[in-house]
JSON list of C-alpha atoms in Angstrom, two decimals:
[
{"chain": "A", "resi": 1, "resn": "MET", "atom": "CA", "xyz": [0.00, 0.00, 0.00]},
{"chain": "A", "resi": 2, "resn": "ASN", "atom": "CA", "xyz": [1.36, 3.44, -0.88]},
{"chain": "A", "resi": 3, "resn": "ALA", "atom": "CA", "xyz": [1.32, 6.19, 1.72]},
{"chain": "A", "resi": 4, "resn": "GLY", "atom": "CA", "xyz": [-1.17, 8.04, -0.48]},
{"chain": "A", "resi": 5, "resn": "ASP", "atom": "CA", "xyz": [-3.59, 5.09, -0.22]},
{"chain": "A", "resi": 6, "resn": "ARG", "atom": "CA", "xyz": [-3.90, 5.34, 3.57]},
{"chain": "A", "resi": 7, "resn": "SER", "atom": "CA", "xyz": [-7.19, 6.61, 4.88]},
{"chain": "A", "resi": 8, "resn": "ARG", "atom": "CA", "xyz": [-6.99, 9.93, 6.70]},
{"chain": "A", "resi": 9, "resn": "ASP", "atom": "CA", "xyz": [-9.26, 8.43, 9.38]},
{"chain": "A", "resi": 10, "resn": "GLU", "atom": "CA", "xyz": [-6.63, 5.87, 10.43]},
{"chain": "A", "resi": 11, "resn": "PRO", "atom": "CA", "xyz": [-4.68, 6.75, 13.57]},
{"chain": "A", "resi": 12, "resn": "PRO", "atom": "CA", "xyz": [-0.96, 7.39, 13.00]},
{"chain": "A", "resi": 13, "resn": "VAL", "atom": "CA", "xyz": [1.22, 4.33, 13.50]},
{"chain": "A", "resi": 14, "resn": "GLU", "atom": "CA", "xyz": [3.73, 4.63, 16.34]},
{"chain": "A", "resi": 15, "resn": "VAL", "atom": "CA", "xyz": [7.24, 4.08, 15.01]},
{"chain": "A", "resi": 16, "resn": "PRO", "atom": "CA", "xyz": [9.50, 2.47, 17.63]},
{"chain": "A", "resi": 17, "resn": "PRO", "atom": "CA", "xyz": [12.83, 4.17, 18.36]},
{"chain": "A", "resi": 18, "resn": "LEU", "atom": "CA", "xyz": [16.13, 2.32, 18.50]},
{"chain": "A", "resi": 19, "resn": "VAL", "atom": "CA", "xyz": [16.59, 0.51, 21.81]},
{"chain": "A", "resi": 20, "resn": "THR", "atom": "CA", "xyz": [20.25, 1.41, 22.33]},
{"chain": "A", "resi": 21, "resn": "ALA", "atom": "CA", "xyz": [22.26, 4.57, 21.62]},
{"chain": "A", "resi": 22, "resn": "TRP", "atom": "CA", "xyz": [24.48, 2.77, 19.08]},
{"chain": "A", "resi": 23, "resn": "VAL", "atom": "CA", "xyz": [23.47, 0.14, 16.52]},
{"chain": "A", "resi": 24, "resn": "LEU", "atom": "CA", "xyz": [25.35, -1.92, 13.95]},
{"chain": "A", "resi": 25, "resn": "ALA", "atom": "CA", "xyz": [23.34, -2.14, 10.71]},
{"chain": "A", "resi": 26, "resn": "ARG", "atom": "CA", "xyz": [23.94, -4.65, 7.90]},
{"chain": "A", "resi": 27, "resn": "VAL", "atom": "CA", "xyz": [22.93, -3.37, 4.47]},
{"chain": "A", "resi": 28, "resn": "THR", "atom": "CA", "xyz": [20.89, -5.57, 2.14]},
{"chain": "A", "resi": 29, "resn": "GLY", "atom": "CA", "xyz": [19.95, -4.52, -1.36]},
{"chain": "A", "resi": 30, "resn": "PRO", "atom": "CA", "xyz": [21.18, -1.97, -3.92]},
{"chain": "A", "resi": 31, "resn": "SER", "atom": "CA", "xyz": [19.10, 1.12, -3.06]},
{"chain": "A", "resi": 32, "resn": "MET", "atom": "CA", "xyz": [22.04, 3.17, -1.69]},
{"chain": "A", "resi": 33, "resn": "SER", "atom": "CA", "xyz": [24.64, 2.01, -4.22]},
{"chain": "A", "resi": 34, "resn": "PRO", "atom": "CA", "xyz": [27.34, 3.16, -4.84]},
{"chain": "A", "resi": 35, "resn": "THR", "atom": "CA", "xyz": [27.56, 5.02, -1.49]},
{"chain": "A", "resi": 36, "resn": "VAL", "atom": "CA", "xyz": [26.56, 1.97, 0.54]},
{"chain": "A", "resi": 37, "resn": "ARG", "atom": "CA", "xyz": [26.59, -1.54, -0.90]},
{"chain": "A", "resi": 38, "resn": "HIS", "atom": "CA", "xyz": [24.95, -4.83, -0.08]},
{"chain": "A", "resi": 39, "resn": "GLY", "atom": "CA", "xyz": [26.87, -6.43, 2.81]},
{"chain": "A", "resi": 40, "resn": "ASP", "atom": "CA", "xyz": [28.30, -3.20, 4.24]},
{"chain": "A", "resi": 41, "resn": "ARG", "atom": "CA", "xyz": [28.22, -2.85, 8.04]},
{"chain": "A", "resi": 42, "resn": "LEU", "atom": "CA", "xyz": [27.34, 0.64, 9.29]},
{"chain": "A", "resi": 43, "resn": "LEU", "atom": "CA", "xyz": [27.68, 2.27, 12.70]},
{"chain": "A", "resi": 44, "resn": "VAL", "atom": "CA", "xyz": [24.46, 4.14, 13.55]},
{"chain": "A", "resi": 45, "resn": "ARG", "atom": "CA", "xyz": [23.79, 6.55, 16.42]},
{"chain": "A", "resi": 46, "resn": "ARG", "atom": "CA", "xyz": [20.24, 6.89, 17.73]},
{"chain": "A", "resi": 47, "resn": "VAL", "atom": "CA", "xyz": [18.40, 10.14, 16.94]},
{"chain": "A", "resi": 48, "resn": "PRO", "atom": "CA", "xyz": [15.87, 11.42, 19.49]},
{"chain": "A", "resi": 49, "resn": "PRO", "atom": "CA", "xyz": [12.23, 11.13, 18.31]},
{"chain": "A", "resi": 50, "resn": "GLY", "atom": "CA", "xyz": [11.16, 14.23, 16.38]},
{"chain": "A", "resi": 51, "resn": "ALA", "atom": "CA", "xyz": [14.71, 15.53, 15.92]},
{"chain": "A", "resi": 52, "resn": "SER", "atom": "CA", "xyz": [15.47, 17.54, 12.81]},
{"chain": "A", "resi": 53, "resn": "VAL", "atom": "CA", "xyz": [18.06, 15.95, 10.52]},
{"chain": "A", "resi": 54, "resn": "PRO", "atom": "CA", "xyz": [19.84, 18.00, 7.84]},
{"chain": "A", "resi": 55, "resn": "ALA", "atom": "CA", "xyz": [19.41, 17.21, 4.17]},
{"chain": "A", "resi": 56, "resn": "GLY", "atom": "CA", "xyz": [22.11, 15.03, 2.66]},
{"chain": "A", "resi": 57, "resn": "VAL", "atom": "CA", "xyz": [22.70, 12.90, 5.78]},
{"chain": "A", "resi": 58, "resn": "VAL", "atom": "CA", "xyz": [22.52, 9.08, 5.53]},
{"chain": "A", "resi": 59, "resn": "VAL", "atom": "CA", "xyz": [20.12, 7.71, 8.14]},
{"chain": "A", "resi": 60, "resn": "LEU", "atom": "CA", "xyz": [18.40, 4.63, 9.49]},
{"chain": "A", "resi": 61, "resn": "ALA", "atom": "CA", "xyz": [14.64, 5.19, 9.22]},
{"chain": "A", "resi": 62, "resn": "ARG", "atom": "CA", "xyz": [11.21, 3.57, 9.45]},
{"chain": "A", "resi": 63, "resn": "PHE", "atom": "CA", "xyz": [8.09, 4.30, 7.44]},
{"chain": "A", "resi": 64, "resn": "PRO", "atom": "CA", "xyz": [4.85, 4.62, 9.47]},
{"chain": "A", "resi": 65, "resn": "SER", "atom": "CA", "xyz": [3.17, 2.54, 6.74]},
{"chain": "A", "resi": 66, "resn": "ARG", "atom": "CA", "xyz": [5.85, -0.21, 7.28]},
{"chain": "A", "resi": 67, "resn": "PRO", "atom": "CA", "xyz": [7.06, 0.21, 10.91]},
{"chain": "A", "resi": 68, "resn": "GLU", "atom": "CA", "xyz": [8.63, -3.27, 10.98]},
{"chain": "A", "resi": 69, "resn": "LEU", "atom": "CA", "xyz": [11.07, -2.29, 8.19]},
{"chain": "A", "resi": 70, "resn": "LEU", "atom": "CA", "xyz": [14.34, -0.47, 8.92]},
{"chain": "A", "resi": 71, "resn": "VAL", "atom": "CA", "xyz": [15.95, 1.22, 5.90]},
{"chain": "A", "resi": 72, "resn": "VAL", "atom": "CA", "xyz": [19.18, 3.07, 5.17]},
{"chain": "A", "resi": 73, "resn": "LYS", "atom": "CA", "xyz": [18.45, 6.15, 3.06]},
{"chain": "A", "resi": 74, "resn": "ARG", "atom": "CA", "xyz": [19.57, 9.74, 2.51]},
{"chain": "A", "resi": 75, "resn": "VAL", "atom": "CA", "xyz": [17.49, 12.62, 3.88]},
{"chain": "A", "resi": 76, "resn": "ARG", "atom": "CA", "xyz": [16.27, 14.93, 1.13]},
{"chain": "A", "resi": 77, "resn": "ARG", "atom": "CA", "xyz": [14.18, 17.33, 3.24]},
{"chain": "A", "resi": 78, "resn": "GLU", "atom": "CA", "xyz": [11.99, 17.66, 6.30]},
{"chain": "A", "resi": 79, "resn": "VAL", "atom": "CA", "xyz": [8.26, 17.28, 5.56]},
{"chain": "A", "resi": 80, "resn": "PRO", "atom": "CA", "xyz": [5.08, 17.10, 7.64]},
{"chain": "A", "resi": 81, "resn": "GLY", "atom": "CA", "xyz": [5.13, 13.72, 9.37]},
{"chain": "A", "resi": 82, "resn": "GLY", "atom": "CA", "xyz": [8.92, 13.24, 9.27]},
{"chain": "A", "resi": 83, "resn": "HIS", "atom": "CA", "xyz": [11.59, 13.35, 6.59]},
{"chain": "A", "resi": 84, "resn": "TRP", "atom": "CA", "xyz": [11.55, 12.66, 2.86]},
{"chain": "A", "resi": 85, "resn": "VAL", "atom": "CA", "xyz": [14.25, 10.02, 2.31]},
{"chain": "A", "resi": 86, "resn": "GLU", "atom": "CA", "xyz": [15.53, 8.48, -0.90]},
{"chain": "A", "resi": 87, "resn": "GLY", "atom": "CA", "xyz": [18.20, 5.99, -1.89]},
{"chain": "A", "resi": 88, "resn": "ASP", "atom": "CA", "xyz": [21.21, 7.08, -3.93]},
{"chain": "A", "resi": 89, "resn": "ASN", "atom": "CA", "xyz": [20.32, 4.53, -6.63]},
{"chain": "A", "resi": 90, "resn": "ALA", "atom": "CA", "xyz": [17.57, 6.24, -8.65]},
{"chain": "A", "resi": 91, "resn": "LEU", "atom": "CA", "xyz": [16.53, 2.92, -10.20]},
{"chain": "A", "resi": 92, "resn": "VAL", "atom": "CA", "xyz": [15.33, 1.52, -6.85]},
{"chain": "A", "resi": 93, "resn": "ALA", "atom": "CA", "xyz": [12.29, 3.30, -5.37]},
{"chain": "A", "resi": 94, "resn": "ASP", "atom": "CA", "xyz": [11.82, 1.56, -2.00]},
{"chain": "A", "resi": 95, "resn": "ASP", "atom": "CA", "xyz": [11.89, 4.90, -0.24]},
{"chain": "A", "resi": 96, "resn": "SER", "atom": "CA", "xyz": [9.62, 7.91, 0.36]},
{"chain": "A", "resi": 97, "resn": "ARG", "atom": "CA", "xyz": [8.56, 7.82, -3.28]},
{"chain": "A", "resi": 98, "resn": "ALA", "atom": "CA", "xyz": [6.77, 4.54, -2.48]},
{"chain": "A", "resi": 99, "resn": "PHE", "atom": "CA", "xyz": [6.03, 4.80, 1.27]},
{"chain": "A", "resi": 100, "resn": "GLY", "atom": "CA", "xyz": [5.76, 8.53, 2.05]},
{"chain": "A", "resi": 101, "resn": "PRO", "atom": "CA", "xyz": [7.55, 10.37, 4.86]},
{"chain": "A", "resi": 102, "resn": "ALA", "atom": "CA", "xyz": [9.89, 8.41, 7.11]},
{"chain": "A", "resi": 103, "resn": "VAL", "atom": "CA", "xyz": [10.71, 8.72, 10.79]},
{"chain": "A", "resi": 104, "resn": "VAL", "atom": "CA", "xyz": [14.47, 8.95, 11.27]},
{"chain": "A", "resi": 105, "resn": "VAL", "atom": "CA", "xyz": [15.60, 6.72, 14.14]},
{"chain": "A", "resi": 106, "resn": "GLY", "atom": "CA", "xyz": [19.38, 6.92, 13.67]},
{"chain": "A", "resi": 107, "resn": "ARG", "atom": "CA", "xyz": [22.15, 8.74, 11.86]},
{"chain": "A", "resi": 108, "resn": "VAL", "atom": "CA", "xyz": [24.82, 6.72, 10.06]},
{"chain": "A", "resi": 109, "resn": "VAL", "atom": "CA", "xyz": [28.19, 7.69, 11.52]},
{"chain": "A", "resi": 110, "resn": "GLY", "atom": "CA", "xyz": [30.34, 5.62, 9.17]},
{"chain": "A", "resi": 111, "resn": "ARG", "atom": "CA", "xyz": [31.04, 2.31, 7.50]},
{"chain": "A", "resi": 112, "resn": "LEU", "atom": "CA", "xyz": [32.83, -0.28, 9.64]},
{"chain": "A", "resi": 113, "resn": "TRP", "atom": "CA", "xyz": [33.22, -3.06, 7.08]},
{"chain": "A", "resi": 114, "resn": "PRO", "atom": "CA", "xyz": [34.47, -3.85, 4.44]},
{"chain": "A", "resi": 115, "resn": "ARG", "atom": "CA", "xyz": [35.79, -0.36, 3.65]},
{"chain": "A", "resi": 116, "resn": "PRO", "atom": "CA", "xyz": [35.96, 1.53, 6.99]},
{"chain": "A", "resi": 117, "resn": "GLY", "atom": "CA", "xyz": [35.41, 5.26, 6.89]},
{"chain": "A", "resi": 118, "resn": "PRO", "atom": "CA", "xyz": [32.88, 8.04, 6.45]},
{"chain": "A", "resi": 119, "resn": "LEU", "atom": "CA", "xyz": [30.22, 7.79, 3.74]},
{"chain": "A", "resi": 120, "resn": "GLY", "atom": "CA", "xyz": [30.53, 11.28, 2.30]},
{"chain": "A", "resi": 121, "resn": "ALA", "atom": "CA", "xyz": [28.20, 13.14, -0.01]},
{"chain": "A", "resi": 122, "resn": "ARG", "atom": "CA", "xyz": [25.89, 11.58, -2.56]},
{"chain": "A", "resi": 123, "resn": "PRO", "atom": "CA", "xyz": [27.74, 10.82, -5.79]},
{"chain": "A", "resi": 124, "resn": "PRO", "atom": "CA", "xyz": [26.43, 12.84, -8.74]},
{"chain": "A", "resi": 125, "resn": "ALA", "atom": "CA", "xyz": [24.15, 11.01, -11.16]},
{"chain": "A", "resi": 126, "resn": "SER", "atom": "CA", "xyz": [25.29, 11.13, -14.75]},
{"chain": "A", "resi": 127, "resn": "GLY", "atom": "CA", "xyz": [24.71, 14.63, -16.05]},
{"chain": "A", "resi": 128, "resn": "ASP", "atom": "CA", "xyz": [23.18, 16.13, -12.90]},
{"chain": "A", "resi": 129, "resn": "GLY", "atom": "CA", "xyz": [26.36, 17.31, -11.19]},
{"chain": "A", "resi": 130, "resn": "GLY", "atom": "CA", "xyz": [24.93, 16.28, -7.81]},
{"chain": "A", "resi": 131, "resn": "GLU", "atom": "CA", "xyz": [22.63, 19.27, -7.64]},
{"chain": "A", "resi": 132, "resn": "PRO", "atom": "CA", "xyz": [19.21, 18.88, -6.04]},
{"chain": "A", "resi": 133, "resn": "GLY", "atom": "CA", "xyz": [16.27, 18.28, -8.31]},
{"chain": "A", "resi": 134, "resn": "PRO", "atom": "CA", "xyz": [13.12, 20.38, -8.45]},
{"chain": "A", "resi": 135, "resn": "GLY", "atom": "CA", "xyz": [11.60, 20.85, -5.00]},
{"chain": "A", "resi": 136, "resn": "LEU", "atom": "CA", "xyz": [14.60, 19.33, -3.19]},
{"chain": "A", "resi": 137, "resn": "SER", "atom": "CA", "xyz": [16.53, 21.23, -0.58]},
{"chain": "A", "resi": 138, "resn": "ALA", "atom": "CA", "xyz": [19.82, 19.33, -0.90]},
{"chain": "A", "resi": 139, "resn": "PRO", "atom": "CA", "xyz": [21.51, 16.46, -2.73]},
{"chain": "A", "resi": 140, "resn": "GLY", "atom": "CA", "xyz": [20.41, 13.53, -1.34]},
{"chain": "A", "resi": 141, "resn": "GLY", "atom": "CA", "xyz": [19.20, -0.35, 1.26]},
{"chain": "A", "resi": 142, "resn": "GLY", "atom": "CA", "xyz": [17.72, -1.67, 4.04]},
{"chain": "A", "resi": 143, "resn": "PRO", "atom": "CA", "xyz": [20.09, -2.96, 6.70]}
]
């Protein structure tokens, strides 16, 4: 079900926060490639509920329409109900384009394995120079 298909009469779904301050996330899938790849292990720090997260940051998030699913995505902008998040791989749309706003539960601090280090900015797509698209405030896999 797409976020747009949800009835406005339904109560909002409570999205559970992370249980501990630090979490190790294992990436599955290609949605954040090439920044994050299938099999990468990421160090994630919990974000307080309702905290604002700047555009361009890679986060661990949940969608109210799919609260059981944790995803690694890049924040594009803050929107009513949370943050608009998208993967760096434009060919995979398992993000806010499919599920609506997400609730950020953690911020990715860095990659621990197999290539330790910070993740850095979103790589530019061919021909776009990394600039934000229309209506986006900044450049912008499930674990």
